[in-house]
C-alpha atoms as a printed R data frame, in Angstrom:
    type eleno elety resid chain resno      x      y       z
1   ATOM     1    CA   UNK     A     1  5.834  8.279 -16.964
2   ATOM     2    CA   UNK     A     2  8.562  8.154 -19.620
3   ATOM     3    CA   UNK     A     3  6.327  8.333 -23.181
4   ATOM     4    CA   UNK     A     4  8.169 11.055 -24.675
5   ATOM     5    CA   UNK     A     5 10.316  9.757 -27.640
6   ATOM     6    CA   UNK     A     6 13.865  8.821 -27.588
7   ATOM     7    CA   UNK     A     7 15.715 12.481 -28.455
8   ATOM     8    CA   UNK     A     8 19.691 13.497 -29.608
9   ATOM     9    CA   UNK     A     9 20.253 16.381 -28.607
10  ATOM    10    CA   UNK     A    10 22.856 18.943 -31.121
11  ATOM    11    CA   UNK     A    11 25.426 20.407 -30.685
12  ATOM    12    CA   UNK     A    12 23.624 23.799 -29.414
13  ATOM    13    CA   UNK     A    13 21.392 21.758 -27.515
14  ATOM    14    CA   UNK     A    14 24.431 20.055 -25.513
15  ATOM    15    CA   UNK     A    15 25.939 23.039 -25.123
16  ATOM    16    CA   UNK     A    16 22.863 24.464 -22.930
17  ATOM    17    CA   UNK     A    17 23.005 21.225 -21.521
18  ATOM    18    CA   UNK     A    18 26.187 21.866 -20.329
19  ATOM    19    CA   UNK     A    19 25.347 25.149 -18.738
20  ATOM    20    CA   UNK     A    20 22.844 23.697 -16.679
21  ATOM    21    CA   UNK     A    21 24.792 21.144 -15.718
22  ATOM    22    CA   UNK     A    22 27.238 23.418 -14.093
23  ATOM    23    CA   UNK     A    23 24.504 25.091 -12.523
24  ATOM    24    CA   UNK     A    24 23.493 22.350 -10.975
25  ATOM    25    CA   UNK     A    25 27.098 21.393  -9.854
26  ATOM    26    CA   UNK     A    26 27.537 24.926  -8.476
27  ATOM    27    CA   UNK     A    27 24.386 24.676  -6.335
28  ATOM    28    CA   UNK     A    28 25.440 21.421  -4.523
29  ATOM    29    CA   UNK     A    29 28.742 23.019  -4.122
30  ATOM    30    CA   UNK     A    30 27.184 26.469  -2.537
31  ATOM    31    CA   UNK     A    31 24.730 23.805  -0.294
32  ATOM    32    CA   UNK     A    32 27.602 21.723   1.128
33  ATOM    33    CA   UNK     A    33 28.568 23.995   3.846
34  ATOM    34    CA   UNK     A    34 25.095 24.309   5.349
35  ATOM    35    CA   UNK     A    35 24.923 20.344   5.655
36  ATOM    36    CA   UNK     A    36 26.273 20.429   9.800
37  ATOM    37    CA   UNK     A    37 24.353 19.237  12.631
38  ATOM    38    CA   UNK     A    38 21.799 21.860  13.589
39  ATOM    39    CA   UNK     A    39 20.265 22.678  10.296
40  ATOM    40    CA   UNK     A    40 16.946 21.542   9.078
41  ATOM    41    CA   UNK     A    41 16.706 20.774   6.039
42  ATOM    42    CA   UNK     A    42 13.962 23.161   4.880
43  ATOM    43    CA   UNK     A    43 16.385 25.504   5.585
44  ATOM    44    CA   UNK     A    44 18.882 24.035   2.916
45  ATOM    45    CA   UNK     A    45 15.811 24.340   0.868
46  ATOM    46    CA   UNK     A    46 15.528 27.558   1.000
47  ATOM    47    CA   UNK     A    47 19.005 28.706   0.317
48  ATOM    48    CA   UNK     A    48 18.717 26.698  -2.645
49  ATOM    49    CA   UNK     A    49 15.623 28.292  -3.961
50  ATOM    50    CA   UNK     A    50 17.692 31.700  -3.073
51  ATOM    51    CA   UNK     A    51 20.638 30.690  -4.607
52  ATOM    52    CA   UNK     A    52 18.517 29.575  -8.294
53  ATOM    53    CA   UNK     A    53 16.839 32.432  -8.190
54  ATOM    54    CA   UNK     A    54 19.281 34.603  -8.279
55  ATOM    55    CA   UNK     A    55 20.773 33.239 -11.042
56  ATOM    56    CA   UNK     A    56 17.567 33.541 -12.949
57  ATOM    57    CA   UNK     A    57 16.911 29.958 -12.756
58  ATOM    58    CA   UNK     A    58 14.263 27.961 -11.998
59  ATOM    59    CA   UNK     A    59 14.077 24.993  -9.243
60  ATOM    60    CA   UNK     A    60 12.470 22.045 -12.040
61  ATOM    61    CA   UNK     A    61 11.375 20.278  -9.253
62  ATOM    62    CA   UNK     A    62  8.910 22.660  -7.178
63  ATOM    63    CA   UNK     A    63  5.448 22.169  -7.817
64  ATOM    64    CA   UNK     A    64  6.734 18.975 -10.493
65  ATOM    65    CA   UNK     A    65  3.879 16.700 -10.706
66  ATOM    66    CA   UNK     A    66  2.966 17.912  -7.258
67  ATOM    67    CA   UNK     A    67  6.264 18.095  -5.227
68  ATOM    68    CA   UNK     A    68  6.255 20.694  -2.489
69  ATOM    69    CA   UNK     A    69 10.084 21.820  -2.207
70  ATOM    70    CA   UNK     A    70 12.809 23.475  -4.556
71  ATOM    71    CA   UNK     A    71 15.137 20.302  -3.662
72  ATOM    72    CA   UNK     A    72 15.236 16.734  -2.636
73  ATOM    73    CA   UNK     A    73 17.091 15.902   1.060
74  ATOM    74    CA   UNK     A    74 16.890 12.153   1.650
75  ATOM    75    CA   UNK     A    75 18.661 11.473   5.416
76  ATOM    76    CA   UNK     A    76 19.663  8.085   6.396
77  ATOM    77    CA   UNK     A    77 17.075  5.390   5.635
78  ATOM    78    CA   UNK     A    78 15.531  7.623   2.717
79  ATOM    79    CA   UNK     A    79 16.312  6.144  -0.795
80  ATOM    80    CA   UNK     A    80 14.822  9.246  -2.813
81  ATOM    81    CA   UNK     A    81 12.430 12.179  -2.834
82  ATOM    82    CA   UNK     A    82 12.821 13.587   0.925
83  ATOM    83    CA   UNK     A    83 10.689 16.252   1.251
84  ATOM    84    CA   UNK     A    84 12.623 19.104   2.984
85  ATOM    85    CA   UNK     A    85 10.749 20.236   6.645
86  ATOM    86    CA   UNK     A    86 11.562 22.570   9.426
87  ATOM    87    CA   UNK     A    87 11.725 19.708  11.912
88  ATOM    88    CA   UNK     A    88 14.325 17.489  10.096
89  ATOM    89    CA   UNK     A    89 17.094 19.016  11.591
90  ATOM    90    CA   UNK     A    90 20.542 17.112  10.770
91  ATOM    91    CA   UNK     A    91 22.046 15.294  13.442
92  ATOM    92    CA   UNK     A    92 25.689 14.009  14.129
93  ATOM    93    CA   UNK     A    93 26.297 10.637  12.218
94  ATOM    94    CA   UNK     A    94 23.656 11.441   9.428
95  ATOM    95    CA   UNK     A    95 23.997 11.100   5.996
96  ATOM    96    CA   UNK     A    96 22.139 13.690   3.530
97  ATOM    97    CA   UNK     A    97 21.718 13.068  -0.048
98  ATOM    98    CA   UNK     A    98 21.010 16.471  -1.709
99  ATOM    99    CA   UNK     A    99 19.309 15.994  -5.360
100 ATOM   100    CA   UNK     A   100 18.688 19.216  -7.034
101 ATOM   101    CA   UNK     A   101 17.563 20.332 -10.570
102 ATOM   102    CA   UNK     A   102 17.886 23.723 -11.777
103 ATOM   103    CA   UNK     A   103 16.120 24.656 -15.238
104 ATOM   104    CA   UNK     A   104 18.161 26.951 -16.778
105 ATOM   105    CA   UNK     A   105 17.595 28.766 -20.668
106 ATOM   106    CA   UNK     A   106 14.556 25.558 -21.106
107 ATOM   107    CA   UNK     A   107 17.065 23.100 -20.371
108 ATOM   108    CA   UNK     A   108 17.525 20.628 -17.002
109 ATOM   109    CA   UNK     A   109 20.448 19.974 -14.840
110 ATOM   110    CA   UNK     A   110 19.939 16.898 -12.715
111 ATOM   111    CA   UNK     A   111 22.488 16.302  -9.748
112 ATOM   112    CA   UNK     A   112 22.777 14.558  -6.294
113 ATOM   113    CA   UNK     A   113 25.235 13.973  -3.596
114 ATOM   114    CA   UNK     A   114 25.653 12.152  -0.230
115 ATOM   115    CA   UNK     A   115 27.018 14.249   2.561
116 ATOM   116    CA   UNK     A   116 28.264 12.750   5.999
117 ATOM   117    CA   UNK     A   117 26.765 15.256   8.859
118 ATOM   118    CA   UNK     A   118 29.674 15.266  10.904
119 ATOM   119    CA   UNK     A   119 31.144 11.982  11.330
120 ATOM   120    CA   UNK     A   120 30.271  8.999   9.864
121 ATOM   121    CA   UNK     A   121 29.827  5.427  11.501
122 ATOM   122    CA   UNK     A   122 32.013  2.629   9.487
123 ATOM   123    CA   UNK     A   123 28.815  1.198   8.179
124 ATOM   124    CA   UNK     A   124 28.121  4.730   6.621
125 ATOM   125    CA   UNK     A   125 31.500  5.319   5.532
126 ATOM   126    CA   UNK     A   126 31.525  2.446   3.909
127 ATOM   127    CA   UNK     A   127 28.131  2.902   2.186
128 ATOM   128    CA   UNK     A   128 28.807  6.564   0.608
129 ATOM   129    CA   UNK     A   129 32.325  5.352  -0.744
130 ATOM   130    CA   UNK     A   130 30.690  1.927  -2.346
131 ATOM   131    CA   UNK     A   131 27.637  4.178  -3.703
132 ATOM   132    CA   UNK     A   132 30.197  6.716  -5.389
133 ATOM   133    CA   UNK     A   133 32.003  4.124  -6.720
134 ATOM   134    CA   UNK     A   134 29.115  2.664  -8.266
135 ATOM   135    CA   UNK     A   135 27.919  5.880 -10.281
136 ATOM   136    CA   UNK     A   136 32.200  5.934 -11.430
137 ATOM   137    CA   UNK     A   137 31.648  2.057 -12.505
138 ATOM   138    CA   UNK     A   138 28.520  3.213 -14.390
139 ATOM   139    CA   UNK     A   139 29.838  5.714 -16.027
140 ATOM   140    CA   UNK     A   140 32.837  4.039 -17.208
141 ATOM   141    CA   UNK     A   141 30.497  1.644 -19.048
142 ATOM   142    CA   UNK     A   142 28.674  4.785 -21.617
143 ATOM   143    CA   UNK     A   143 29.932  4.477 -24.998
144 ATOM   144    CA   UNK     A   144 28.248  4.873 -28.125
145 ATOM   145    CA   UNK     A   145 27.256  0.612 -29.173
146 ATOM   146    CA   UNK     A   146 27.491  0.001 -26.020
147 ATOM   147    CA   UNK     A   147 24.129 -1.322 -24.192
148 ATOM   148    CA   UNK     A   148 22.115  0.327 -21.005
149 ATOM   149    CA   UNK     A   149 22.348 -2.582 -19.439
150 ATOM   150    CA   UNK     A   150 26.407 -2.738 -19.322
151 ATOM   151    CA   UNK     A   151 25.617  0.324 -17.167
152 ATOM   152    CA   UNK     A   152 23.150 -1.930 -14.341
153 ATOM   153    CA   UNK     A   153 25.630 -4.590 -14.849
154 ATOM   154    CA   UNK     A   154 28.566 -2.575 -13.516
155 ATOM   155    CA   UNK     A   155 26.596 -0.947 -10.310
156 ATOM   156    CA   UNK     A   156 25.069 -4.520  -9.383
157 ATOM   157    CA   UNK     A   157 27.974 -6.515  -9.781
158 ATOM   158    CA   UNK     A   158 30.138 -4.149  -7.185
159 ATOM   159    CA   UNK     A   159 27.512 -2.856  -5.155
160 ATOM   160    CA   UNK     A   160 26.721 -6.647  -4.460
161 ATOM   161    CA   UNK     A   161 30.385 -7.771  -4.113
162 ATOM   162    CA   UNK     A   162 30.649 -5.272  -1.350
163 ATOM   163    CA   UNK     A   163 27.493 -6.479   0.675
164 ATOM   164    CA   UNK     A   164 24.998 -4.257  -0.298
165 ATOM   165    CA   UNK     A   165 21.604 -3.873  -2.684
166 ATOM   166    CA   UNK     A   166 20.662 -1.795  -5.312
167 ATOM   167    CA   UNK     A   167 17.417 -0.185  -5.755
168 ATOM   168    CA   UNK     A   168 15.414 -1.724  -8.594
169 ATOM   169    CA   UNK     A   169 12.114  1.037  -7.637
170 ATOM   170    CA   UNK     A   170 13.751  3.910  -9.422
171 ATOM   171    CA   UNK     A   171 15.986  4.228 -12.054
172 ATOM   172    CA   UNK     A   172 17.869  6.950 -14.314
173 ATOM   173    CA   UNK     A   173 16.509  8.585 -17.325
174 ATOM   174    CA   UNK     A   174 16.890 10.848 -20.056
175 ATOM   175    CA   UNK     A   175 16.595 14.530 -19.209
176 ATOM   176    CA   UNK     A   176 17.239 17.955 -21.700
177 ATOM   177    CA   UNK     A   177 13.879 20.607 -21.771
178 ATOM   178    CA   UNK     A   178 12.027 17.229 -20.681
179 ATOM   179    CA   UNK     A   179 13.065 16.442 -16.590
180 ATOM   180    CA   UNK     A   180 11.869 12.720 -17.342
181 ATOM   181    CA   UNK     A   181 11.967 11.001 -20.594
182 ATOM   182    CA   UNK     A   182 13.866  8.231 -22.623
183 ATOM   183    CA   UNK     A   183 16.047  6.491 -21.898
184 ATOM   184    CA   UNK     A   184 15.868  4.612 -18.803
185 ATOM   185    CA   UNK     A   185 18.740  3.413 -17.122
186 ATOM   186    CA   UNK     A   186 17.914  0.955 -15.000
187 ATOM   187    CA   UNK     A   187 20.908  0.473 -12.203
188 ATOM   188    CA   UNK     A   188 21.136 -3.132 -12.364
189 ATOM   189    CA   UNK     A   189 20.941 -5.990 -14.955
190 ATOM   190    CA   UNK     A   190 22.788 -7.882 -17.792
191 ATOM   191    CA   UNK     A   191 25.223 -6.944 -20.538
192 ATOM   192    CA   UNK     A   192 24.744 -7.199 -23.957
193 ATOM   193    CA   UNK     A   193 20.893 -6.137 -23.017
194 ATOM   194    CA   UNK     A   194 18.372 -2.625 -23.340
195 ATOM   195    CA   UNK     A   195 18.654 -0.232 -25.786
196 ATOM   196    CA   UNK     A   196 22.047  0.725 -27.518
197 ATOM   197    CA   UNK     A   197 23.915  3.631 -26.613
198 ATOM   198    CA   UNK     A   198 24.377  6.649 -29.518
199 ATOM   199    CA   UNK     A   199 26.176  9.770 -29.521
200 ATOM   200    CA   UNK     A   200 23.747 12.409 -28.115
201 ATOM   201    CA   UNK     A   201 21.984 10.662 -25.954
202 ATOM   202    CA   UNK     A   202 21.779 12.696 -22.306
203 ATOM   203    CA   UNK     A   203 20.828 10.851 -19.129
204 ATOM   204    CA   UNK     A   204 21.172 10.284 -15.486
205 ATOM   205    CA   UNK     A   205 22.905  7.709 -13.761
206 ATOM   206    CA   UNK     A   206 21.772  7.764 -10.402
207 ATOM   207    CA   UNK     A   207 22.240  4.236  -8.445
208 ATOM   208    CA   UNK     A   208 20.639  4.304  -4.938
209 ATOM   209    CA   UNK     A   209 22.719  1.757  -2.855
210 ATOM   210    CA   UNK     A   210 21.132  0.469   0.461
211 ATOM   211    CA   UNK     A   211 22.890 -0.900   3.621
212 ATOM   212    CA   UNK     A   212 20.078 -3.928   3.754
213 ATOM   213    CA   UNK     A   213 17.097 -5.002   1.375
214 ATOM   214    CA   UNK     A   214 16.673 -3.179  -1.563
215 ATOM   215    CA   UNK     A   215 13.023 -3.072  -1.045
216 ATOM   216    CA   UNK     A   216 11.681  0.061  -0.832
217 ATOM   217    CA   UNK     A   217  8.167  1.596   1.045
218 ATOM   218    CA   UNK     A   218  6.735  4.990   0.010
219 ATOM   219    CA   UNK     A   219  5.671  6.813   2.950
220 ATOM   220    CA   UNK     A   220  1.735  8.742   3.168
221 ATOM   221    CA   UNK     A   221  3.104 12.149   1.421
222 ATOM   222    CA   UNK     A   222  3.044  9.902  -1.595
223 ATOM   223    CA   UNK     A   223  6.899 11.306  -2.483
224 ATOM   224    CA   UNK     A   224  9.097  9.736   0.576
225 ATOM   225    CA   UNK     A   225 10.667  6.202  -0.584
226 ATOM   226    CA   UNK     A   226 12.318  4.640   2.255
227 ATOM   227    CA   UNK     A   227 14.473  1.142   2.753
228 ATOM   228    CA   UNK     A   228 11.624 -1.317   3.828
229 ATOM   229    CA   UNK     A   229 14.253 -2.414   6.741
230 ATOM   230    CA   UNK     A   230 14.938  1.236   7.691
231 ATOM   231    CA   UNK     A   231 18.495  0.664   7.176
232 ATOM   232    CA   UNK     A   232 20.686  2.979   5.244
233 ATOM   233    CA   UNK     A   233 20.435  4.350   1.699
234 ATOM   234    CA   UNK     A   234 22.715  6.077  -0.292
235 ATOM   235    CA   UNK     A   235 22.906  8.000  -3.998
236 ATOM   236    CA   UNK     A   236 24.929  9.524  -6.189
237 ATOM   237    CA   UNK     A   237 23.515 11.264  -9.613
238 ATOM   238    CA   UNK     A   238 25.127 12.539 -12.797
239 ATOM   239    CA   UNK     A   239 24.281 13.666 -16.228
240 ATOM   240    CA   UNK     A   240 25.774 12.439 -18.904
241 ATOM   241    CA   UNK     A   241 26.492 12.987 -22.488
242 ATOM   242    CA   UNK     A   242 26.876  9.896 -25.027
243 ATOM   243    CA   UNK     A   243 29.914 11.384 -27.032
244 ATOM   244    CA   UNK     A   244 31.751 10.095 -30.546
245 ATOM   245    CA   UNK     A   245 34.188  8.626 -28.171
246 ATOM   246    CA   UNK     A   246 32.535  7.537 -25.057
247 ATOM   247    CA   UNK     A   247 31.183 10.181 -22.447
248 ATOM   248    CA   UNK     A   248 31.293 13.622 -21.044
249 ATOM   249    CA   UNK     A   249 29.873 14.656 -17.367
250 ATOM   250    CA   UNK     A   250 28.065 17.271 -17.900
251 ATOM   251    CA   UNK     A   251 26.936 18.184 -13.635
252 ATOM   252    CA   UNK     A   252 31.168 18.642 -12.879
253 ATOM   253    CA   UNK     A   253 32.408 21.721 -11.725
């Protein structure tokens, strides 16, 4: 999947970068009302697709290496990849992740979120806060001569501490005009190992947390990665910019 070559982007490059990466901030923010109980999420979909549109952007992942859907809605025991359908309609006690990627100008901006549908149980609570966490603890760890594995080090060690497993499956990756390319950034593993960090560098960090095994199953669509003990899963996503001094967000508002 990932044979494109290792890229830094310049200083015009990271500043379309950044543009996207608003975009894609601004979307999630424009979706979050819509995630109640009541609503399927095809029709989140579609307000997405609406909303990118109209902004003459693209939806990167519609029609991507076969994908059906404009965005991503993974609910409850999905890890990743949820395909968005009229009869998934959100139900009290839910959690959503929403993962959406608008190409804007060429470039890709690569986001997710967990939403609670209402209110949460303690277990759920509990899940969303420790997977949030995790992306801030990854983060945190991006520095230019510092190693990707300092990132997988930092989810692991405090997703684990708190009870829970991390997704090995899937991992983050480097993103710009390419949607998946080097690096990867695997979201557990030991310091001091994987390829050193360097100013310009862009990637995701995207841990995927799980209530119970980390194991995953992909359902018959081919896209629809669920925990193998259909217990909870949760994500959070960013894209990130290796700076001079450590790193900028580049999916904030």
């Amino acid at each position: 999947m990932r044979t494109e070559p290792l890229v830094l982007l310049s200083k015009r490059e990271l500043e379309k970068m950044r543009h996207a990466g608003r975009t894609a901030a601004e979307l999630l923010q424009h979706l979050e009302p819509m995630v109640k109980p009541g609503v399927s999420t095809l029709a989140i979909n579609d307000a997405a697709e609406r909303w990118t549109r109209s902004r003459g952007a693209k939806s990167a992942p519609l029609g991507y290496k076969g994908f059906p859907k404009s965005i991503c809605t993974s609910v409850n025991e999905v890890v990743c990849h949820g395909i968005p359908n009229a009869k998934q309609i959100l139900r009290q006690g839910d959690i959503i992740n929403i993962d959406v990627t608008p190409l804007v100008d060429g470039y890709h901006g690569d986001t997710s979120k967990t939403f609670f549908v209402g209110k949460p149980s303690p277990v759920a609570q509990k899940l969303v806060e420790v997977t949030e966490e995790c992306l801030r603890r990854g983060i945190a760890a991006v520095k230019p001569g510092a190693r990707t594995g300092d990132i997988g080090a930092a989810i692991q060690e405090y997703a684990e501490s708190q009870g829970f497993s991390v997704v090995r499956n899937f991992a983050g990756h480097g993103v710009h005009r390419v949607f998946h390319t080097e690096p990867e950034i695997l979201h557990f593993g030991k310091r001091g190992t994987g390829k050193k960090l360097r100013a310009g560098m862009v990637f995701t960090i995207e841990p995927m947390i799980n209530e119970g095994t980390w194991e995953v199953d992909i359902l018959d669509d081919g896209w629809t990665a669920v925990t193998q003990d259909r217990k909870l899963s949760a994500q959070f996503e960013h894209t990130l910019a290796v700076t001079d001094s450590g790193v900028e967000i580049l999916t904030l508002l």
